[in-house]
């Protein structure tokens, strides 16, 4: 029992922490009384919840600053970046802060990824090594180029691409590697880069969900040949729809800037349309909002860091909860979500999903389950549609496609056919960390309460 959080210690900790919890609007006496009641019964079974009021769901956050910026762009009459300055100004601001020489804004993270691959020469018949644990956009851009997404299994501790398995997946057809820093968590990028450099294969980092995460003090998205960011509305830095390509190779970045602008030379040295391209330009309206949101993001990011670190350190004092494994050099995560590892063997066998259900009943928006949540992109129907398309059937032999289909069954960790996959609990909204310190204290109190009453869940 030494490591178990007992009811007594829960009461002591909770009561001692009451000043901090400062249950909004309640007198200490009432608050203490209500905690005693709560201590007796989980809200899931009719006890009074730790938290009565719901967490803010307001996102994106904006005010008259965004409105003024938008109006200014509107009234300028320069709505396209070819005539305005907002897009180019933000490219400069963002590249300086990210630590690269070039940034090209685009109308989305998807188009940023697609442009990167195409400008690196990825095309029909090629293979691109990636992870099945990502948003489908990562995979769509490969398939749309008639290239095969070759999946490498994930690390059971983190759900990130298992860098140790990449080398074995390299073939003569491999033209790029796309690791994905998912949910604000950097992958083992230094190891990925070592393998990639050894074989002379370019890396395109999908950092769409991880603005400002760092490895060894260097921002993710700045390790590979390019790094791609999304400013879509549900990310941490937003303008509705938008993306960025980051990089420091002048020739490659020249092609990328040209690509999003129908092939025009960004340096204006070559007339006409000398490069391959499409129109993926960001508008001045998006850039105007992005510029304002960026100032807001710098503050929000600090709040998330402060609250995330506090929450993590307090929760890790509860036996059975621990900090998610970080790769050694992973010096800063982005609190896109909040996540904590969950060991059910130290939680009386209660599954993480059940623990999270009890937290939700206490008024705390959390989800629980295996670290690898989704079914994985290798199981999505779009893949078979591509494999059966005229383009794929023309470019790839039947034997190669058959072999590819078989390889999709060789992802035991992603498919949860191994027992070492960790469980986790995560906040189901990043907005949860943007509230007050009291909000975080409520979360801590609810975790402690549920952990102290596992017998009711078992
Ligand atoms: C991991 C990942 N990659 C790529 C994208 C695509 O970005 P966008 O929606 O801006 O096109 C997203 C967006 O959700 C994402 O989460």
XYZ file of C-alpha atoms and ligand atoms in Angstrom:
474
model
C 0.000 0.000 0.000
C 3.018 2.277 0.339
C 2.641 3.545 -3.173
C -1.111 3.657 -3.190
C -2.857 6.959 -2.716
C -5.071 6.157 0.247
C -8.306 7.887 1.117
C -6.610 9.376 4.130
C -3.727 10.799 2.091
C -6.217 12.004 -0.525
C -8.132 13.848 2.200
C -4.943 15.275 3.669
C -3.599 16.389 0.314
C -6.921 17.708 -0.874
C -7.690 19.562 2.320
C -4.186 20.991 2.483
C -4.514 22.078 -1.110
C -7.884 23.686 -0.642
C -6.532 27.199 -0.511
C -4.981 26.527 -3.868
C -8.035 24.787 -5.208
C -10.081 27.817 -4.154
C -13.257 26.290 -5.464
C -14.619 29.285 -7.277
C -17.068 31.264 -5.223
C -17.255 28.824 -2.301
C -16.246 29.711 1.221
C -13.449 27.500 2.587
C -15.935 25.936 4.989
C -18.377 25.038 2.226
C -15.553 23.987 -0.011
C -14.089 21.745 2.682
C -17.504 20.284 3.392
C -18.144 19.573 -0.243
C -14.776 17.876 -0.612
C -15.568 15.603 2.295
C -18.790 14.593 0.551
C -17.004 14.179 -2.730
C -14.418 12.059 -1.028
C -17.073 9.537 -0.199
C -18.498 8.931 -3.619
C -17.310 9.386 -7.139
C -19.527 11.688 -9.205
C -19.922 8.799 -11.645
C -22.010 7.117 -8.941
C -23.929 10.157 -7.727
C -21.330 11.958 -5.611
C -20.957 15.677 -6.081
C -18.414 16.527 -8.791
C -15.147 18.297 -8.044
C -15.977 20.819 -10.725
C -19.429 22.218 -11.390
C -18.854 24.750 -14.153
C -17.730 23.562 -17.567
C -14.331 24.407 -18.982
C -14.177 27.120 -21.610
C -14.686 25.869 -25.143
C -14.082 29.238 -26.746
C -11.629 28.790 -29.561
C -10.238 30.568 -31.435
C -9.797 33.490 -29.097
C -10.074 36.903 -30.770
C -11.164 40.489 -30.163
C -11.144 43.835 -31.881
C -7.456 43.496 -32.687
C -8.231 40.779 -35.223
C -11.278 42.715 -36.399
C -9.193 45.850 -37.020
C -6.500 43.878 -38.849
C -9.097 42.229 -41.041
C -10.777 45.531 -41.850
C -7.434 47.086 -42.671
C -6.706 44.319 -45.178
C -10.195 44.670 -46.627
C -9.998 48.421 -47.028
C -6.512 48.286 -48.531
C -8.004 46.590 -51.580
C -4.904 44.357 -51.665
C -6.435 41.015 -50.869
C -3.893 38.853 -52.650
C -0.308 38.575 -51.394
C 0.973 39.548 -54.807
C -0.089 43.100 -53.983
C -0.078 43.178 -50.176
C 2.630 42.908 -47.518
C 1.050 40.880 -44.702
C 2.017 37.458 -46.081
C 5.616 38.430 -46.802
C 6.012 40.285 -43.498
C 4.838 37.262 -41.532
C 7.134 34.942 -43.480
C 10.031 37.075 -42.261
C 8.802 37.231 -38.647
C 8.172 33.503 -38.491
C 11.394 32.342 -40.152
C 13.435 34.568 -37.832
C 11.720 33.146 -34.746
C 11.873 29.542 -35.932
C 15.566 29.791 -36.760
C 15.529 29.124 -40.510
C 16.486 31.345 -43.404
C 13.268 30.842 -45.360
C 9.562 30.522 -44.774
C 6.885 30.249 -47.432
C 3.308 30.607 -46.318
C 0.637 28.538 -48.015
C -3.084 28.010 -47.682
C -2.678 24.923 -45.464
C -0.412 22.369 -43.832
C -1.520 19.828 -46.423
C -0.388 21.982 -49.325
C 2.851 22.800 -47.482
C 3.597 19.064 -47.228
C 2.584 18.389 -50.837
C 4.688 21.255 -52.157
C 7.702 20.081 -50.132
C 7.502 16.544 -51.499
C 6.943 17.666 -55.054
C 9.817 20.162 -54.913
C 12.070 17.392 -53.604
C 11.207 15.432 -56.710
C 8.918 12.828 -55.157
C 6.666 11.434 -57.840
C 5.013 8.452 -59.442
C 6.518 5.106 -58.484
C 8.445 6.428 -55.483
C 8.176 5.428 -51.841
C 7.975 7.765 -48.860
C 8.645 6.419 -45.373
C 6.257 7.654 -42.727
C 4.113 6.710 -39.745
C 0.590 5.275 -39.684
C -0.104 7.385 -36.575
C -0.930 10.755 -38.067
C -3.708 12.807 -39.589
C -4.614 11.546 -43.032
C -3.314 14.717 -44.741
C 0.260 13.421 -44.311
C -0.652 10.373 -46.374
C -2.947 12.065 -48.894
C -0.134 14.191 -50.276
C 1.989 11.108 -50.990
C -0.815 9.191 -52.661
C -1.806 12.233 -54.712
C 1.717 12.145 -56.163
C 1.287 8.426 -56.962
C 3.942 7.588 -54.390
C 3.512 4.776 -51.870
C 3.382 5.711 -48.178
C 5.615 3.084 -46.577
C 4.626 2.727 -42.944
C 7.092 2.189 -40.122
C 5.625 0.959 -36.854
C 5.379 3.211 -33.810
C 7.233 3.203 -30.497
C 4.942 1.557 -27.903
C 5.974 4.125 -25.287
C 5.266 7.242 -27.296
C 3.191 6.437 -30.373
C 5.807 8.279 -32.470
C 7.563 6.701 -35.450
C 10.068 4.104 -34.208
C 13.302 5.537 -35.564
C 15.097 2.223 -35.028
C 12.901 0.612 -37.694
C 13.395 3.195 -40.424
C 16.598 1.832 -41.923
C 15.035 -1.568 -42.637
C 12.230 0.139 -44.586
C 14.561 1.951 -46.988
C 14.617 0.617 -50.565
C 15.985 1.871 -53.872
C 12.603 3.609 -54.342
C 12.690 5.628 -51.120
C 12.709 9.330 -51.989
C 11.801 10.971 -48.685
C 11.090 10.351 -45.007
C 8.181 12.151 -43.325
C 8.234 11.874 -39.510
C 5.260 13.449 -37.742
C 5.605 15.402 -34.497
C 2.087 14.604 -33.389
C 0.180 16.408 -30.667
C 3.086 18.658 -29.727
C 5.483 15.765 -29.057
C 8.758 15.712 -30.976
C 9.730 12.396 -32.536
C 13.261 11.100 -32.080
C 14.276 13.494 -34.840
C 18.017 13.330 -34.282
C 17.962 9.586 -34.857
C 15.699 10.006 -37.882
C 18.150 12.543 -39.327
C 21.123 10.235 -38.709
C 19.520 7.425 -40.714
C 18.306 9.798 -43.416
C 21.707 11.483 -43.788
C 23.488 8.128 -43.907
C 21.361 7.182 -46.922
C 21.163 10.662 -48.467
C 17.366 10.766 -48.196
C 15.668 14.118 -47.537
C 13.382 14.534 -44.532
C 10.158 16.543 -44.567
C 9.019 17.113 -40.989
C 5.295 17.200 -40.427
C 5.279 19.656 -37.519
C 1.709 20.746 -38.211
C 0.657 20.131 -34.589
C 3.889 21.133 -32.861
C 4.764 24.802 -33.268
C 7.556 25.748 -30.835
C 8.333 22.202 -29.646
C 12.083 21.735 -29.405
C 14.751 19.077 -29.512
C 18.059 20.076 -27.980
C 16.976 23.709 -28.031
C 16.184 23.619 -31.764
C 12.619 23.954 -32.966
C 11.003 20.985 -34.645
C 10.295 21.682 -38.273
C 13.832 23.027 -38.709
C 15.782 19.752 -38.799
C 14.724 18.362 -42.158
C 15.063 19.655 -45.697
C 11.720 21.298 -44.962
C 9.337 21.449 -42.013
C 5.617 22.020 -42.398
C 3.265 23.848 -40.053
C -0.524 24.157 -40.051
C -2.436 27.255 -38.952
C -5.794 25.567 -39.389
C -8.326 26.646 -36.823
C -7.871 23.745 -34.412
C -4.103 24.124 -34.057
C -2.328 26.310 -31.478
C -1.435 29.173 -33.847
C -4.347 29.783 -36.168
C -5.885 31.810 -38.971
C -8.716 29.526 -40.100
C -6.734 27.805 -42.828
C -3.041 28.277 -43.475
C 0.343 26.635 -43.540
C 4.066 27.267 -43.667
C 7.047 25.597 -45.270
C 10.265 26.174 -43.332
C 13.779 25.533 -44.553
C 17.279 26.851 -45.041
C 18.267 25.396 -48.405
C 17.939 28.437 -50.699
C 17.407 26.493 -53.930
C 14.827 24.122 -52.461
C 12.999 26.993 -50.771
C 13.038 28.960 -54.001
C 11.249 26.044 -55.680
C 8.774 25.788 -52.794
C 7.980 29.517 -52.913
C 7.528 29.215 -56.660
C 5.415 26.102 -56.320
C 2.740 27.734 -54.155
C 2.626 30.641 -56.616
C 2.017 28.791 -59.891
C 5.722 28.438 -60.623
C 6.772 32.110 -60.596
C 10.382 32.719 -59.610
C 10.195 34.342 -56.139
C 13.438 36.163 -56.847
C 12.093 37.557 -60.097
C 15.318 36.625 -61.885
C 13.680 34.342 -64.404
C 10.684 35.688 -66.273
C 7.534 33.711 -66.903
C 6.840 30.427 -65.110
C 10.121 28.542 -64.897
C 9.150 26.188 -62.049
C 6.484 23.559 -61.483
C 3.618 24.960 -59.497
C 0.076 25.393 -58.436
C -1.812 28.081 -56.536
C -1.542 27.479 -52.805
C -1.137 31.125 -51.827
C -2.327 32.437 -48.486
C -4.559 35.518 -48.736
C -3.830 38.827 -47.049
C -6.896 38.295 -44.873
C -5.477 35.074 -43.450
C -2.080 36.695 -42.940
C -3.677 39.683 -41.179
C -5.371 37.379 -38.666
C -2.275 35.212 -38.349
C -0.154 38.235 -37.503
C -2.469 39.169 -34.632
C -2.924 35.573 -33.519
C 0.830 35.130 -33.398
C 1.138 37.835 -30.708
C -1.640 36.102 -28.794
C -0.040 32.704 -29.343
C 3.223 33.831 -27.720
C 1.276 34.527 -24.515
C -0.960 31.449 -24.795
C 2.027 29.212 -25.325
C 3.609 30.485 -22.106
C 0.382 29.856 -20.173
C 0.107 26.331 -21.575
C 3.730 25.655 -20.663
C 3.222 26.871 -17.111
C -0.052 25.023 -16.552
C 1.033 21.905 -18.424
C 4.240 21.550 -16.431
C 2.457 22.159 -13.129
C -0.295 19.669 -13.937
C 2.204 17.080 -15.101
C 4.387 17.361 -12.018
C 1.424 17.128 -9.638
C -0.185 14.184 -11.449
C 3.079 12.281 -11.546
C 2.956 12.177 -7.746
C -0.047 9.882 -8.044
C 1.132 6.258 -8.233
C 0.291 4.813 -11.639
C 0.568 8.125 -13.471
C 3.845 9.170 -15.035
C 5.298 11.538 -17.525
C 5.230 10.293 -21.070
C 8.617 9.074 -22.249
C 10.617 11.810 -23.915
C 13.474 11.163 -26.250
C 16.621 12.276 -24.474
C 17.113 15.511 -26.313
C 13.467 16.485 -26.329
C 13.727 19.756 -24.458
C 10.323 21.346 -25.014
C 6.954 19.935 -25.887
C 4.046 21.971 -27.187
C 0.987 21.485 -25.007
C -1.257 20.902 -27.997
C -3.020 18.427 -25.738
C -2.108 17.420 -22.238
C -1.046 13.781 -21.848
C 0.069 11.585 -18.991
C 1.019 7.889 -19.005
C -1.261 5.527 -17.117
C -0.283 2.188 -15.605
C -3.381 0.163 -14.800
C -1.382 -2.416 -12.822
C -0.927 0.318 -10.211
C -4.552 1.412 -10.530
C -6.225 -1.770 -9.287
C -6.572 -2.940 -12.898
C -8.913 -0.069 -13.800
C -8.538 0.735 -17.528
C -7.509 4.283 -18.466
C -10.767 4.742 -20.365
C -12.759 4.007 -17.208
C -10.585 6.329 -15.106
C -11.173 9.096 -17.651
C -14.899 8.429 -17.625
C -14.845 9.027 -13.869
C -12.860 12.248 -14.425
C -15.439 13.487 -16.898
C -18.154 12.850 -14.366
C -16.119 14.984 -11.945
C -16.320 17.775 -14.551
C -12.839 17.326 -16.026
C -12.639 16.911 -19.827
C -10.226 13.986 -20.246
C -10.052 10.933 -22.498
C -8.287 7.672 -21.701
C -7.107 4.669 -23.670
C -4.100 3.084 -25.341
C -1.398 5.535 -26.358
C -2.124 4.761 -29.983
C -5.725 5.821 -30.252
C -6.764 5.808 -33.868
C -6.997 2.783 -36.106
C -4.074 4.162 -38.100
C -3.902 5.625 -41.582
C -2.808 2.255 -43.009
C -6.371 1.037 -42.379
C -8.146 3.911 -44.133
C -10.256 3.180 -47.193
C -8.553 5.879 -49.250
C -5.460 3.722 -49.534
C -7.197 0.876 -51.367
C -8.890 3.409 -53.626
C -5.483 4.751 -54.636
C -3.962 1.295 -55.079
C -6.836 0.406 -57.428
C -6.648 3.673 -59.375
C -5.491 3.779 -62.975
C -2.479 5.879 -61.964
C -1.180 3.402 -59.387
C -1.996 0.408 -61.569
C 0.013 1.974 -64.388
C 3.016 2.905 -62.302
C 3.325 -0.085 -59.969
C 3.481 -3.774 -60.913
C 0.879 -6.115 -59.463
C 3.627 -7.899 -57.517
C 4.752 -4.631 -55.936
C 1.222 -3.662 -54.930
C 0.552 -7.155 -53.535
C 3.753 -6.969 -51.528
C 2.720 -3.518 -50.322
C -0.689 -4.746 -49.181
C 0.978 -7.528 -47.161
C 3.297 -5.012 -45.513
C 0.296 -3.195 -44.071
C -0.226 -6.126 -41.711
C 3.273 -5.769 -40.341
C 2.556 -2.974 -37.852
C 1.950 -4.888 -34.624
C 2.320 -1.953 -32.235
C 0.047 0.314 -34.229
C -2.465 -2.503 -34.542
C -2.124 -3.116 -30.790
C -1.161 -6.744 -31.271
C 1.522 -6.313 -28.607
C 0.833 -5.834 -24.936
C 3.554 -3.270 -24.343
C 1.460 -0.381 -25.653
C 1.123 2.134 -22.851
C -2.195 3.565 -21.782
C -2.633 7.280 -21.352
C -5.009 9.934 -20.218
C -5.239 13.160 -22.125
C -7.154 16.399 -21.996
C -9.692 16.282 -24.781
C -9.279 19.972 -25.402
C -6.138 22.118 -25.470
C -8.254 25.005 -24.235
C -8.359 23.341 -20.821
C -4.805 24.514 -20.139
C -5.535 28.092 -21.150
C -7.753 28.848 -18.174
C -6.773 29.846 -14.665
C -4.491 28.151 -12.175
C -7.692 27.188 -10.302
C -8.850 25.265 -13.354
C -5.673 23.223 -13.175
C -6.122 22.732 -9.453
C -9.567 21.300 -10.116
C -8.035 18.834 -12.527
C -5.470 17.773 -9.966
C -8.132 17.421 -7.273
C -10.288 15.258 -9.555
C -7.385 12.976 -10.492
C -6.567 12.556 -6.804
C -10.167 11.850 -5.943
C -10.601 9.187 -8.610
C -7.232 7.608 -7.765
C -8.227 7.420 -4.113
C -11.490 5.631 -4.906
C -10.490 3.088 -7.491
C -12.350 0.394 -5.596
C -15.579 2.002 -6.815
C -14.436 1.564 -10.423
C -12.847 -1.858 -10.203
C -0.339 15.953 -38.399
C -1.020 16.821 -39.419
N -0.507 16.897 -40.651
C -1.067 17.673 -41.590
C -2.201 18.414 -41.342
C -2.821 19.211 -42.419
O -2.884 20.590 -42.137
P -4.044 21.485 -42.749
O -5.329 21.092 -42.128
O -3.631 22.875 -42.401
O -4.043 21.282 -44.222
C -2.758 18.370 -40.071
C -3.978 19.131 -39.754
O -4.827 18.703 -39.002
C -2.165 17.540 -39.083
O -2.690 17.454 -37.853
